[in-house]
Tab-separated table of C-alpha atoms and ligand atoms in Angstrom:
chain	number	residue	atom	x	y	z
A	1	MET	CA	0.874	-38.086	56.247
A	2	ALA	CA	-0.735	-34.649	55.860
A	3	LYS	CA	0.971	-32.225	53.462
A	4	ARG	CA	2.750	-29.361	55.279
A	5	ALA	CA	1.801	-25.901	54.004
A	6	LEU	CA	3.807	-22.801	54.841
A	7	VAL	CA	1.593	-19.718	54.562
A	8	VAL	CA	3.624	-16.499	54.360
A	9	GLY	CA	1.710	-13.493	55.738
A	10	GLY	CA	-0.875	-13.063	58.467
A	11	GLY	CA	-3.029	-10.418	56.773
A	12	ILE	CA	-6.362	-11.430	55.187
A	13	ALA	CA	-5.406	-14.120	52.659
A	14	GLY	CA	-2.993	-15.763	55.136
A	15	PRO	CA	-5.353	-16.777	57.959
A	16	VAL	CA	-8.178	-17.697	55.571
A	17	THR	CA	-5.847	-19.843	53.446
A	18	ALA	CA	-4.608	-21.523	56.616
A	19	MET	CA	-8.155	-22.284	57.800
A	20	ALA	CA	-9.161	-23.564	54.363
A	21	LEU	CA	-6.045	-25.742	54.022
A	22	GLN	CA	-6.635	-27.152	57.489
A	23	LYS	CA	-10.189	-28.035	56.479
A	24	ALA	CA	-8.809	-29.666	53.314
A	25	GLY	CA	-6.610	-31.929	55.441
A	26	LEU	CA	-3.259	-30.127	55.144
A	27	GLU	CA	-1.111	-28.974	58.053
A	28	PRO	CA	-0.639	-25.192	57.775
A	29	VAL	CA	1.760	-22.884	59.604
A	30	VAL	CA	1.500	-19.104	59.214
A	31	CYS	CA	4.679	-16.978	59.252
A	32	GLU	CA	4.071	-13.240	59.675
A	33	ALA	CA	6.857	-10.662	59.325
A	34	TYR	CA	5.678	-8.449	62.176
A	35	ALA	CA	5.380	-9.250	65.863
A	36	GLU	CA	1.568	-9.127	65.715
A	37	ALA	CA	-1.337	-9.053	63.234
A	38	ALA	CA	-2.206	-5.651	61.692
A	39	ALA	CA	1.040	-4.029	62.827
A	40	GLU	CA	0.891	-1.660	59.846
A	41	GLN	CA	-2.132	0.626	59.656
A	42	ILE	CA	-2.906	1.166	55.956
A	43	GLY	CA	-6.448	2.401	55.593
A	44	ALA	CA	-9.127	2.737	58.226
A	45	TYR	CA	-11.791	0.221	57.302
A	46	LEU	CA	-12.812	-2.323	54.704
A	47	THR	CA	-15.988	-3.341	52.985
A	48	VAL	CA	-16.350	-7.097	52.672
A	49	ALA	CA	-18.701	-7.778	49.781
A	50	VAL	CA	-21.259	-10.599	49.699
A	51	ASN	CA	-19.138	-12.729	47.381
A	52	GLY	CA	-16.318	-12.617	49.939
A	53	LEU	CA	-18.697	-13.410	52.803
A	54	SER	CA	-20.072	-16.320	50.810
A	55	ALA	CA	-16.526	-17.677	50.250
A	56	LEU	CA	-15.783	-17.258	53.960
A	57	SER	CA	-18.924	-19.226	54.796
A	58	GLN	CA	-17.383	-22.236	52.999
A	59	VAL	CA	-14.848	-22.433	55.827
A	60	ASN	CA	-17.405	-21.326	58.409
A	61	ALA	CA	-15.616	-18.016	59.042
A	62	HIS	CA	-18.162	-15.476	57.753
A	63	HIS	CA	-19.338	-14.962	61.343
A	64	VAL	CA	-15.898	-13.498	62.103
A	65	VAL	CA	-16.786	-10.536	59.848
A	66	THR	CA	-20.451	-10.250	60.738
A	67	GLY	CA	-19.559	-10.478	64.443
A	68	ILE	CA	-17.274	-7.427	64.419
A	69	GLY	CA	-18.620	-5.395	61.472
A	70	HIS	CA	-21.983	-4.007	60.453
A	71	ALA	CA	-24.163	-4.345	57.387
A	72	THR	CA	-23.610	-1.734	54.647
A	73	PRO	CA	-25.705	-2.988	51.748
A	74	THR	CA	-26.116	0.391	50.021
A	75	LEU	CA	-23.894	2.930	48.268
A	76	SER	CA	-25.099	6.502	47.937
A	77	PHE	CA	-23.414	9.147	45.771
A	78	ALA	CA	-23.496	12.947	46.104
A	79	THR	CA	-21.962	15.949	44.360
A	80	SER	CA	-19.608	18.564	45.804
A	81	ALA	CA	-22.736	20.624	46.497
A	82	ASN	CA	-24.061	17.739	48.615
A	83	LYS	CA	-26.727	16.969	46.024
A	84	HIS	CA	-27.813	13.332	45.969
A	85	ILE	CA	-26.992	11.659	42.641
A	86	ALA	CA	-28.008	8.016	43.023
A	87	ALA	CA	-28.047	5.017	45.352
A	88	MET	CA	-27.335	1.385	44.522
A	89	PRO	CA	-26.866	-1.935	46.309
A	90	ILE	CA	-23.340	-3.248	47.057
A	91	GLY	CA	-24.118	-6.754	45.882
A	92	GLY	CA	-27.201	-8.778	46.734
A	93	VAL	CA	-28.359	-10.764	49.757
A	94	LEU	CA	-27.066	-14.228	50.713
A	95	PRO	CA	-29.633	-16.986	51.407
A	96	ASP	CA	-29.282	-16.461	55.189
A	97	GLY	CA	-30.024	-12.730	54.779
A	98	THR	CA	-26.393	-11.551	55.091
A	99	THR	CA	-25.435	-8.470	53.061
A	100	THR	CA	-22.129	-6.674	52.424
A	101	HIS	CA	-20.452	-5.598	55.684
A	102	SER	CA	-17.977	-2.912	56.722
A	103	VAL	CA	-15.358	-3.593	59.369
A	104	LYS	CA	-12.362	-1.763	60.837
A	105	ARG	CA	-9.218	-3.053	59.147
A	106	ARG	CA	-7.307	-3.669	62.359
A	107	ASP	CA	-10.260	-5.556	63.894
A	108	LEU	CA	-10.597	-7.775	60.831
A	109	TYR	CA	-6.904	-8.728	60.706
A	110	ARG	CA	-6.875	-9.513	64.406
A	111	ALA	CA	-10.136	-11.473	64.365
A	112	LEU	CA	-9.276	-13.645	61.341
A	113	ASN	CA	-5.838	-14.529	62.707
A	114	ALA	CA	-7.279	-15.190	66.169
A	115	GLU	CA	-9.891	-17.488	64.641
A	116	ALA	CA	-7.240	-19.467	62.714
A	117	ALA	CA	-5.129	-19.773	65.876
A	118	ARG	CA	-8.221	-20.863	67.849
A	119	ARG	CA	-8.683	-23.683	65.307
A	120	GLY	CA	-5.183	-24.899	66.055
A	121	VAL	CA	-3.254	-23.302	63.163
A	122	ARG	CA	0.370	-22.784	64.224
A	123	TYR	CA	1.653	-19.177	64.062
A	124	GLU	CA	5.165	-17.800	63.990
A	125	TYR	CA	5.326	-14.009	64.363
A	126	GLY	CA	8.405	-11.900	63.619
A	127	LYS	CA	9.300	-14.202	60.715
A	128	ARG	CA	10.005	-12.330	57.485
A	129	LEU	CA	10.457	-14.532	54.416
A	130	MET	CA	13.652	-13.708	52.547
A	131	ASP	CA	14.192	-16.631	50.206
A	132	ALA	CA	12.896	-20.058	49.211
A	133	SER	CA	14.130	-22.946	47.097
A	134	THR	CA	13.228	-26.530	46.297
A	135	THR	CA	14.597	-29.417	48.334
A	136	PRO	CA	15.984	-32.631	46.780
A	137	GLU	CA	12.832	-34.415	48.062
A	138	GLY	CA	10.643	-32.091	45.992
A	139	GLY	CA	9.513	-29.859	48.865
A	140	VAL	CA	10.172	-26.161	49.557
A	141	ARG	CA	12.715	-24.710	51.998
A	142	ALA	CA	11.992	-21.169	53.241
A	143	VAL	CA	14.658	-18.920	54.731
A	144	PHE	CA	13.710	-16.074	57.075
A	145	ALA	CA	15.346	-12.778	58.037
A	146	ASP	CA	16.214	-14.136	61.502
A	147	GLY	CA	18.278	-16.873	59.823
A	148	SER	CA	15.808	-19.674	60.577
A	149	VAL	CA	14.683	-22.207	57.988
A	150	LEU	CA	11.369	-24.051	57.539
A	151	ASP	CA	10.574	-26.957	55.200
A	152	ALA	CA	7.123	-27.596	53.710
A	153	ASP	CA	5.443	-29.430	50.849
A	154	VAL	CA	3.849	-26.237	49.549
A	155	LEU	CA	4.558	-22.536	50.185
A	156	VAL	CA	1.681	-20.055	49.830
A	157	GLY	CA	2.737	-16.431	49.479
A	158	ALA	CA	-0.025	-14.357	51.106
A	159	ASP	CA	2.434	-11.539	51.685
A	160	GLY	CA	0.571	-8.646	50.135
A	161	ILE	CA	1.091	-6.184	47.341
A	162	HIS	CA	4.883	-5.866	47.745
A	163	SER	CA	5.206	-9.662	47.956
A	164	ARG	CA	8.626	-11.228	48.404
A	165	THR	CA	7.215	-14.616	47.337
A	166	ARG	CA	6.173	-13.154	43.960
A	167	GLN	CA	9.792	-12.121	43.343
A	168	ILE	CA	11.165	-15.490	44.483
A	169	ILE	CA	8.840	-17.300	42.071
A	170	ASP	CA	9.771	-14.946	39.244
A	171	PRO	CA	12.572	-12.392	39.689
A	172	ASP	CA	11.175	-10.516	36.662
A	173	ALA	CA	7.672	-10.247	38.121
A	174	PRO	CA	6.137	-6.788	37.763
A	175	LYS	CA	6.018	-4.465	40.745
A	176	ALA	CA	2.898	-2.836	42.157
A	177	ARG	CA	1.496	0.010	40.013
A	178	TYR	CA	0.986	3.381	41.685
A	179	LEU	CA	-2.534	4.670	40.981
A	180	GLY	CA	-1.923	8.414	41.347
A	181	ILE	CA	-3.911	8.571	44.565
A	182	VAL	CA	-3.013	9.112	48.197
A	183	GLY	CA	-5.561	7.812	50.699
A	184	LEU	CA	-6.358	8.929	54.235
A	185	GLY	CA	-8.945	7.867	56.760
A	186	GLY	CA	-10.175	8.109	60.297
A	187	PHE	CA	-12.883	7.707	62.907
A	188	VAL	CA	-14.917	10.339	64.741
A	189	THR	CA	-16.842	10.003	67.973
A	190	ASP	CA	-19.002	13.110	68.042
A	191	ARG	CA	-22.667	12.433	68.817
A	192	ALA	CA	-23.806	15.908	67.746
A	193	LEU	CA	-22.076	15.649	64.377
A	194	SER	CA	-23.253	12.114	63.653
A	195	SER	CA	-26.889	12.931	64.393
A	196	GLU	CA	-26.596	16.082	62.308
A	197	LEU	CA	-25.383	13.980	59.370
A	198	ASN	CA	-28.679	12.124	59.551
A	199	ALA	CA	-27.128	9.291	57.539
A	200	GLU	CA	-29.240	6.341	56.428
A	201	PRO	CA	-28.289	3.257	58.474
A	202	GLY	CA	-26.306	0.766	56.405
A	203	THR	CA	-25.458	3.339	53.748
A	204	TYR	CA	-21.956	4.099	52.583
A	205	ASN	CA	-21.906	7.741	51.403
A	206	MET	CA	-19.576	8.739	48.571
A	207	ILE	CA	-18.960	12.358	47.631
A	208	PHE	CA	-17.424	13.523	44.363
A	209	GLY	CA	-15.675	16.582	45.792
A	210	LYS	CA	-14.209	19.179	43.452
A	211	ARG	CA	-10.635	18.237	44.381
A	212	ALA	CA	-10.862	15.053	46.473
A	213	PHE	CA	-13.097	12.004	46.701
A	214	PHE	CA	-14.624	11.430	50.153
A	215	GLY	CA	-16.506	8.492	51.681
A	216	TYR	CA	-18.123	8.080	55.074
A	217	LEU	CA	-20.619	5.989	56.987
A	218	VAL	CA	-22.178	6.217	60.420
A	219	ALA	CA	-21.782	2.962	62.354
A	220	PRO	CA	-24.686	1.671	64.493
A	221	ASP	CA	-22.969	3.034	67.640
A	222	GLY	CA	-22.850	6.532	66.083
A	223	GLU	CA	-19.121	6.520	65.283
A	224	ILE	CA	-18.317	8.118	61.911
A	225	TRP	CA	-15.897	6.159	59.682
A	226	TRP	CA	-14.357	8.014	56.752
A	227	PHE	CA	-11.759	7.843	54.007
A	228	ALA	CA	-10.550	10.281	51.355
A	229	ASN	CA	-8.756	9.821	48.054
A	230	VAL	CA	-6.562	12.690	46.926
A	231	PRO	CA	-5.098	12.871	43.406
A	232	GLN	CA	-1.286	12.927	43.694
A	233	ARG	CA	0.858	12.548	40.600
A	234	GLU	CA	4.022	11.188	42.264
A	235	GLU	CA	4.294	8.573	45.007
A	236	LEU	CA	5.101	10.148	48.376
A	237	THR	CA	7.761	9.026	50.854
A	238	LYS	CA	6.732	7.890	54.354
A	239	ALA	CA	7.734	11.267	55.833
A	240	GLU	CA	5.813	13.158	53.126
A	241	LEU	CA	2.753	10.993	53.721
A	242	VAL	CA	2.695	11.884	57.408
A	243	ALA	CA	3.275	15.579	56.711
A	244	HIS	CA	0.792	15.521	53.823
A	245	SER	CA	-2.148	14.249	55.781
A	246	ARG	CA	-4.802	16.420	57.327
A	247	ASP	CA	-3.891	20.002	56.325
A	248	ARG	CA	-3.696	19.256	52.624
A	249	LEU	CA	-6.978	17.361	52.716
A	250	MET	CA	-8.738	20.208	54.553
A	251	GLU	CA	-7.486	22.597	51.887
A	252	LEU	CA	-8.856	20.367	49.106
A	253	LEU	CA	-12.235	19.917	50.769
A	254	ALA	CA	-12.691	23.615	51.516
A	255	ALA	CA	-14.343	24.304	48.159
A	256	ASP	CA	-17.108	21.706	48.691
A	257	ARG	CA	-20.472	22.273	50.353
A	258	THR	CA	-20.519	18.861	52.044
A	259	PRO	CA	-19.930	17.639	55.623
A	260	ALA	CA	-16.505	16.208	54.622
A	261	ALA	CA	-14.298	19.020	55.973
A	262	ARG	CA	-16.175	19.048	59.291
A	263	ILE	CA	-15.752	15.291	59.668
A	264	VAL	CA	-12.015	15.543	59.025
A	265	ALA	CA	-11.663	18.505	61.392
A	266	ALA	CA	-13.465	16.570	64.144
A	267	THR	CA	-11.010	13.641	63.904
A	268	THR	CA	-8.515	13.535	66.750
A	269	ASN	CA	-4.866	12.802	65.899
A	270	ALA	CA	-5.177	9.434	67.616
A	271	ASP	CA	-8.069	8.465	65.324
A	272	LEU	CA	-6.499	9.717	62.101
A	273	VAL	CA	-5.017	7.037	59.815
A	274	PRO	CA	-2.054	8.715	58.110
A	275	GLY	CA	-1.743	9.043	54.349
A	276	PHE	CA	-0.800	6.064	52.183
A	277	ASN	CA	0.024	5.656	48.493
A	278	GLN	CA	-2.512	3.543	46.625
A	279	TYR	CA	-1.487	0.761	44.249
A	280	ASP	CA	-2.879	-2.086	42.274
A	281	MET	CA	-1.218	-5.150	40.798
A	282	PRO	CA	-2.274	-5.741	37.210
A	283	SER	CA	-1.377	-8.961	35.436
A	284	VAL	CA	1.322	-11.074	37.133
A	285	PRO	CA	2.511	-13.578	34.484
A	286	CYS	CA	3.711	-16.299	36.855
A	287	TRP	CA	1.652	-17.265	39.919
A	288	HIS	CA	3.373	-20.531	40.843
A	289	ARG	CA	6.465	-22.658	40.384
A	290	ASP	CA	8.046	-25.624	42.178
A	291	GLY	CA	5.509	-25.903	45.010
A	292	MET	CA	5.281	-22.132	45.580
A	293	VAL	CA	2.185	-20.055	44.779
A	294	ILE	CA	0.893	-16.527	45.431
A	295	VAL	CA	-2.611	-15.557	46.550
A	296	GLY	CA	-4.453	-12.315	47.390
A	297	ASP	CA	-2.751	-8.974	46.771
A	298	ALA	CA	0.544	-10.735	46.057
A	299	ALA	CA	-0.985	-12.136	42.869
A	300	HIS	CA	-3.476	-9.478	41.798
A	301	ALA	CA	-4.167	-6.438	43.981
A	302	VAL	CA	-7.312	-4.572	42.967
A	303	ALA	CA	-7.739	-0.845	43.510
A	304	SER	CA	-9.428	-0.081	46.828
A	305	SER	CA	-12.266	1.652	44.971
A	306	SER	CA	-13.539	-1.764	43.810
A	307	GLY	CA	-14.221	-2.837	47.415
A	308	GLN	CA	-13.131	-6.323	46.332
A	309	GLY	CA	-9.563	-6.856	47.602
A	310	VAL	CA	-10.609	-8.810	50.683
A	311	SER	CA	-13.183	-10.808	48.758
A	312	MET	CA	-10.674	-11.728	46.037
A	313	ALA	CA	-8.147	-12.827	48.684
A	314	VAL	CA	-10.759	-14.958	50.432
A	315	GLU	CA	-12.024	-16.507	47.187
A	316	ASP	CA	-8.409	-17.388	46.320
A	317	ALA	CA	-7.861	-19.008	49.705
A	318	VAL	CA	-10.896	-21.281	49.444
A	319	THR	CA	-10.295	-22.156	45.784
A	320	LEU	CA	-6.641	-23.046	46.426
A	321	ALA	CA	-7.623	-25.347	49.284
A	322	VAL	CA	-10.232	-27.100	47.129
A	323	CYS	CA	-7.603	-27.631	44.398
A	324	LEU	CA	-5.023	-29.014	46.845
A	325	ARG	CA	-7.676	-31.250	48.394
A	326	ASP	CA	-8.853	-32.706	45.084
A	327	ILE	CA	-5.655	-32.884	43.020
A	328	PRO	CA	-2.948	-34.942	44.766
A	329	ASP	CA	-0.107	-33.690	42.540
A	330	THR	CA	0.882	-30.250	43.947
A	331	ALA	CA	1.984	-28.817	40.586
A	332	GLY	CA	-1.332	-29.845	39.018
A	333	ALA	CA	-3.274	-28.358	41.922
A	334	LEU	CA	-1.474	-25.002	41.680
A	335	ALA	CA	-2.037	-24.881	37.915
A	336	ALA	CA	-5.727	-25.672	38.425
A	337	PHE	CA	-5.946	-22.881	41.008
A	338	GLU	CA	-4.516	-20.334	38.572
A	339	ASN	CA	-6.703	-21.615	35.801
A	340	ARG	CA	-9.787	-21.165	37.927
A	341	ARG	CA	-8.928	-17.705	39.272
A	342	ARG	CA	-6.944	-15.685	36.740
A	343	ASP	CA	-9.684	-14.435	34.398
A	344	ARG	CA	-11.973	-13.434	37.228
A	345	VAL	CA	-9.415	-11.512	39.282
A	346	GLU	CA	-8.009	-9.722	36.264
A	347	ARG	CA	-11.499	-8.596	35.321
A	348	VAL	CA	-11.955	-7.200	38.836
A	349	VAL	CA	-8.536	-5.468	38.685
A	350	GLU	CA	-9.596	-3.853	35.411
A	351	TYR	CA	-12.885	-2.676	36.945
A	352	GLY	CA	-11.009	-1.269	39.980
A	353	ALA	CA	-8.468	0.555	37.813
A	354	LYS	CA	-11.282	2.202	35.889
A	355	THR	CA	-13.129	3.390	38.985
A	356	SER	CA	-9.980	4.671	40.678
A	357	GLY	CA	-8.878	6.360	37.433
A	358	ASP	CA	-12.031	8.445	37.738
A	359	LYS	CA	-10.720	9.721	41.081
A	360	ALA	CA	-7.102	10.246	40.129
A	361	THR	CA	-7.499	12.465	37.106
A	362	GLY	CA	-6.653	16.134	37.398
A	363	GLY	CA	-7.556	19.419	35.699
A	364	LEU	CA	-9.844	19.321	32.685
A	365	ALA	CA	-10.142	15.529	32.706
A	366	ARG	CA	-11.393	15.678	36.267
A	367	LEU	CA	-13.993	18.280	35.332
A	368	VAL	CA	-15.250	16.057	32.496
A	369	VAL	CA	-15.428	13.071	34.863
A	370	ARG	CA	-17.361	15.185	37.367
A	371	LEU	CA	-19.851	16.293	34.767
A	372	LEU	CA	-20.380	12.821	33.299
A	373	THR	CA	-20.317	10.783	36.501
A	374	PRO	CA	-23.863	11.608	37.677
A	375	TYR	CA	-25.221	10.367	34.333
A	376	PHE	CA	-23.353	7.055	34.532
A	377	LEU	CA	-24.140	6.581	38.210
A	378	ARG	CA	-27.867	7.155	37.676
A	379	LYS	CA	-27.779	4.714	34.781
A	380	ALA	CA	-25.933	2.119	36.904
A	381	ALA	CA	-28.322	2.664	39.821
A	382	SER	CA	-31.316	2.068	37.583
A	383	GLU	CA	-29.844	-1.363	36.765
A	384	GLY	CA	-29.376	-2.297	40.468
A	385	ILE	CA	-26.311	-4.540	40.627
A	386	GLY	CA	-27.124	-5.571	37.035
A	387	SER	CA	-23.846	-4.752	35.280
A	388	LEU	CA	-21.791	-5.894	38.300
A	389	GLN	CA	-23.689	-9.100	38.921
A	390	TRP	CA	-20.740	-11.149	37.570
A	391	MET	CA	-18.616	-9.711	40.410
A	392	TYR	CA	-20.998	-10.036	43.348
A	393	ASP	CA	-22.782	-13.266	42.448
A	394	HIS	CA	-19.673	-15.459	42.242
A	395	ARG	CA	-20.052	-18.481	44.553
A	396	ILE	CA	-17.605	-21.241	45.497
A	397	ASP	CA	-18.959	-24.594	46.592
A	398	TRP	CA	-16.591	-26.364	48.987
A	399	ALA	CA	-18.304	-29.714	48.528
A	400	ASP	CA	-18.288	-29.573	44.742
A	401	GLY	CA	-14.863	-30.769	43.588
A	402	SER	CA	-15.939	-30.407	39.963
A	403	ALA	CA	-15.820	-26.644	40.560
A	404	VAL	CA	-12.114	-27.031	39.769
A	405	LEU	CA	-11.811	-26.520	36.029
A	406	PRO	CA	-9.707	-28.900	33.932
A	407	LEU	CA	-6.184	-27.771	33.196
A	408	GLN	CA	-5.444	-25.838	30.030
A	409	HIS	CA	-2.359	-26.996	28.211
A	410	GLY	CA	-0.197	-25.200	25.706
B	1	FAD	C1	-6.820	2.197	51.527
B	1	FAD	C2	-7.300	0.868	51.157
B	1	FAD	C3	-8.656	0.594	51.255
B	1	FAD	C4	-9.131	-0.661	50.908
B	1	FAD	N1	-10.459	-0.894	51.002
B	1	FAD	C5	-10.927	-2.116	50.701
B	1	FAD	C6	-12.305	-2.414	50.865
B	1	FAD	O1	-13.114	-1.572	51.270
B	1	FAD	N2	-12.727	-3.669	50.567
B	1	FAD	C7	-11.858	-4.617	50.143
B	1	FAD	O2	-12.313	-5.757	49.884
B	1	FAD	N3	-10.540	-4.379	49.986
B	1	FAD	C8	-10.056	-3.153	50.253
B	1	FAD	N4	-8.723	-2.907	50.132
B	1	FAD	C9	-7.825	-3.980	49.665
B	1	FAD	C10	-7.474	-4.966	50.793
B	1	FAD	O3	-6.933	-4.272	51.903
B	1	FAD	C11	-6.458	-5.985	50.290
B	1	FAD	O4	-6.900	-6.515	49.064
B	1	FAD	C12	-6.276	-7.120	51.295
B	1	FAD	O5	-5.763	-6.618	52.502
B	1	FAD	C13	-5.345	-8.190	50.710
B	1	FAD	O6	-5.044	-9.137	51.687
B	1	FAD	P1	-3.664	-9.926	51.641
B	1	FAD	O7	-3.719	-10.841	52.799
B	1	FAD	O8	-3.440	-10.446	50.268
B	1	FAD	O9	-2.522	-8.828	51.868
B	1	FAD	P2	-2.258	-7.935	53.167
B	1	FAD	O10	-3.526	-7.603	53.832
B	1	FAD	O11	-1.386	-6.828	52.722
B	1	FAD	O12	-1.430	-8.897	54.149
B	1	FAD	C14	-0.103	-9.284	53.846
B	1	FAD	C15	0.572	-9.733	55.138
B	1	FAD	O13	1.826	-10.303	54.812
B	1	FAD	C16	2.819	-9.824	55.706
B	1	FAD	N5	4.111	-9.892	55.016
B	1	FAD	C17	4.554	-9.104	54.007
B	1	FAD	N6	5.780	-9.493	53.599
B	1	FAD	C18	6.108	-10.566	54.357
B	1	FAD	C19	7.260	-11.435	54.381
B	1	FAD	N7	8.301	-11.261	53.547
B	1	FAD	N8	7.277	-12.446	55.295
B	1	FAD	C20	6.215	-12.647	56.135
B	1	FAD	N9	5.111	-11.851	56.135
B	1	FAD	C21	5.046	-10.825	55.250
B	1	FAD	C22	2.351	-8.408	56.019
B	1	FAD	O14	2.931	-7.923	57.224
B	1	FAD	C23	0.834	-8.599	56.115
B	1	FAD	O15	0.434	-8.978	57.412
B	1	FAD	C24	-8.227	-1.655	50.455
B	1	FAD	C25	-6.857	-1.375	50.353
B	1	FAD	C26	-6.397	-0.131	50.702
B	1	FAD	C27	-4.923	0.157	50.585
């Protein structure tokens, strides 16, 4: 009989884990807390790097991203005076010619979950996990906020950065770390403005403003997609985040000679994604216990500046499925999964924390960062993806069971 897998969370890691587990011969069911996918709008759009697309291709789901997104293979950096600093590739090119893509967050959540459902994965919406424990038969029993109960052989917590599963596995697990940044984003449909920007197709433009970091791209249909990172010492409440949004950002961008303020001003309220606190999740000591495991942001959220959160979640999903396929004993499979993933994701978290630290600093430190950044960026650009090759060139081979490393003991 096929093993039953309960996947908690229908974000990014959830549907991809479900598709990968289904391919590995398990029987997945996804339980999502909200009544629909992408109910919460945190951030406007996402960049899915080539390593993530490659992992998705192992479960034949990369076309979900390429079908709704567009290629953004290049990063370009500019100063607050709109002076070009450097350009560099966001990863390389996959054998079929695919490069890093950008996609609206809401579209991606909806498309991945729709694809899993189309493949026959069972979904239960409006099911918020509250608790879980082991059954006498050695399985897992999950309890939901609506009072219902579900039994499974393995429970995968794909429930994001504020994961309940992480806490159930280890009540002493660390909480998400606030990065000192509030993010905002939006979309603009203004033909005149987008042609005036004269942006290179496929280029993601990053601006080191004097007081805020700003990124934008022009999609093939002319729509402008943007985000901003604003240094903010203390975490803001939901009400403060809403109030905080546009006016504060406009004030911070006023000192720059870039198109950023005009892009923000041209964003209608309906197309503005309200402010959100930014976090990462450094080292989580315990990823699994008694048939329960965490994947994606629940286990190791990387700062958004790394552009790797989706890719890490997807790599986890495929690797976990390969482990559960090849190692019959669930505990051994979960240990092998951690063994295979931990070093890599923690290295990416460290890289993300460094890059977002550059955006969060204030006062004198920020001035120093601003002065030194062009030097480091030009140096990095001259190396191509050289120093980040370890991040972008990671590949998972579904067919190759030996890709699962032996367990480390002691
Ligand atoms: C502003 C911003 C910009 C970003 N930009 C990028 C980028 O450009 N590229 C990139 O790769 N990454 C980016 N990231 C990171 C990326 O969004 C995350 O790494 C990714 O969404 C992680 O996927 P996940 O499925 O682990 O978690 P999530 O996407 O958070 O999904 C978790 C799901 O679990 C559900 N859930 C939560 N609790 C429960 C519960 N108790 N019971 C049932 N369901 C539950 C939630 O409703 C949600 O649907 C960005 C993040 C932010 C905040």
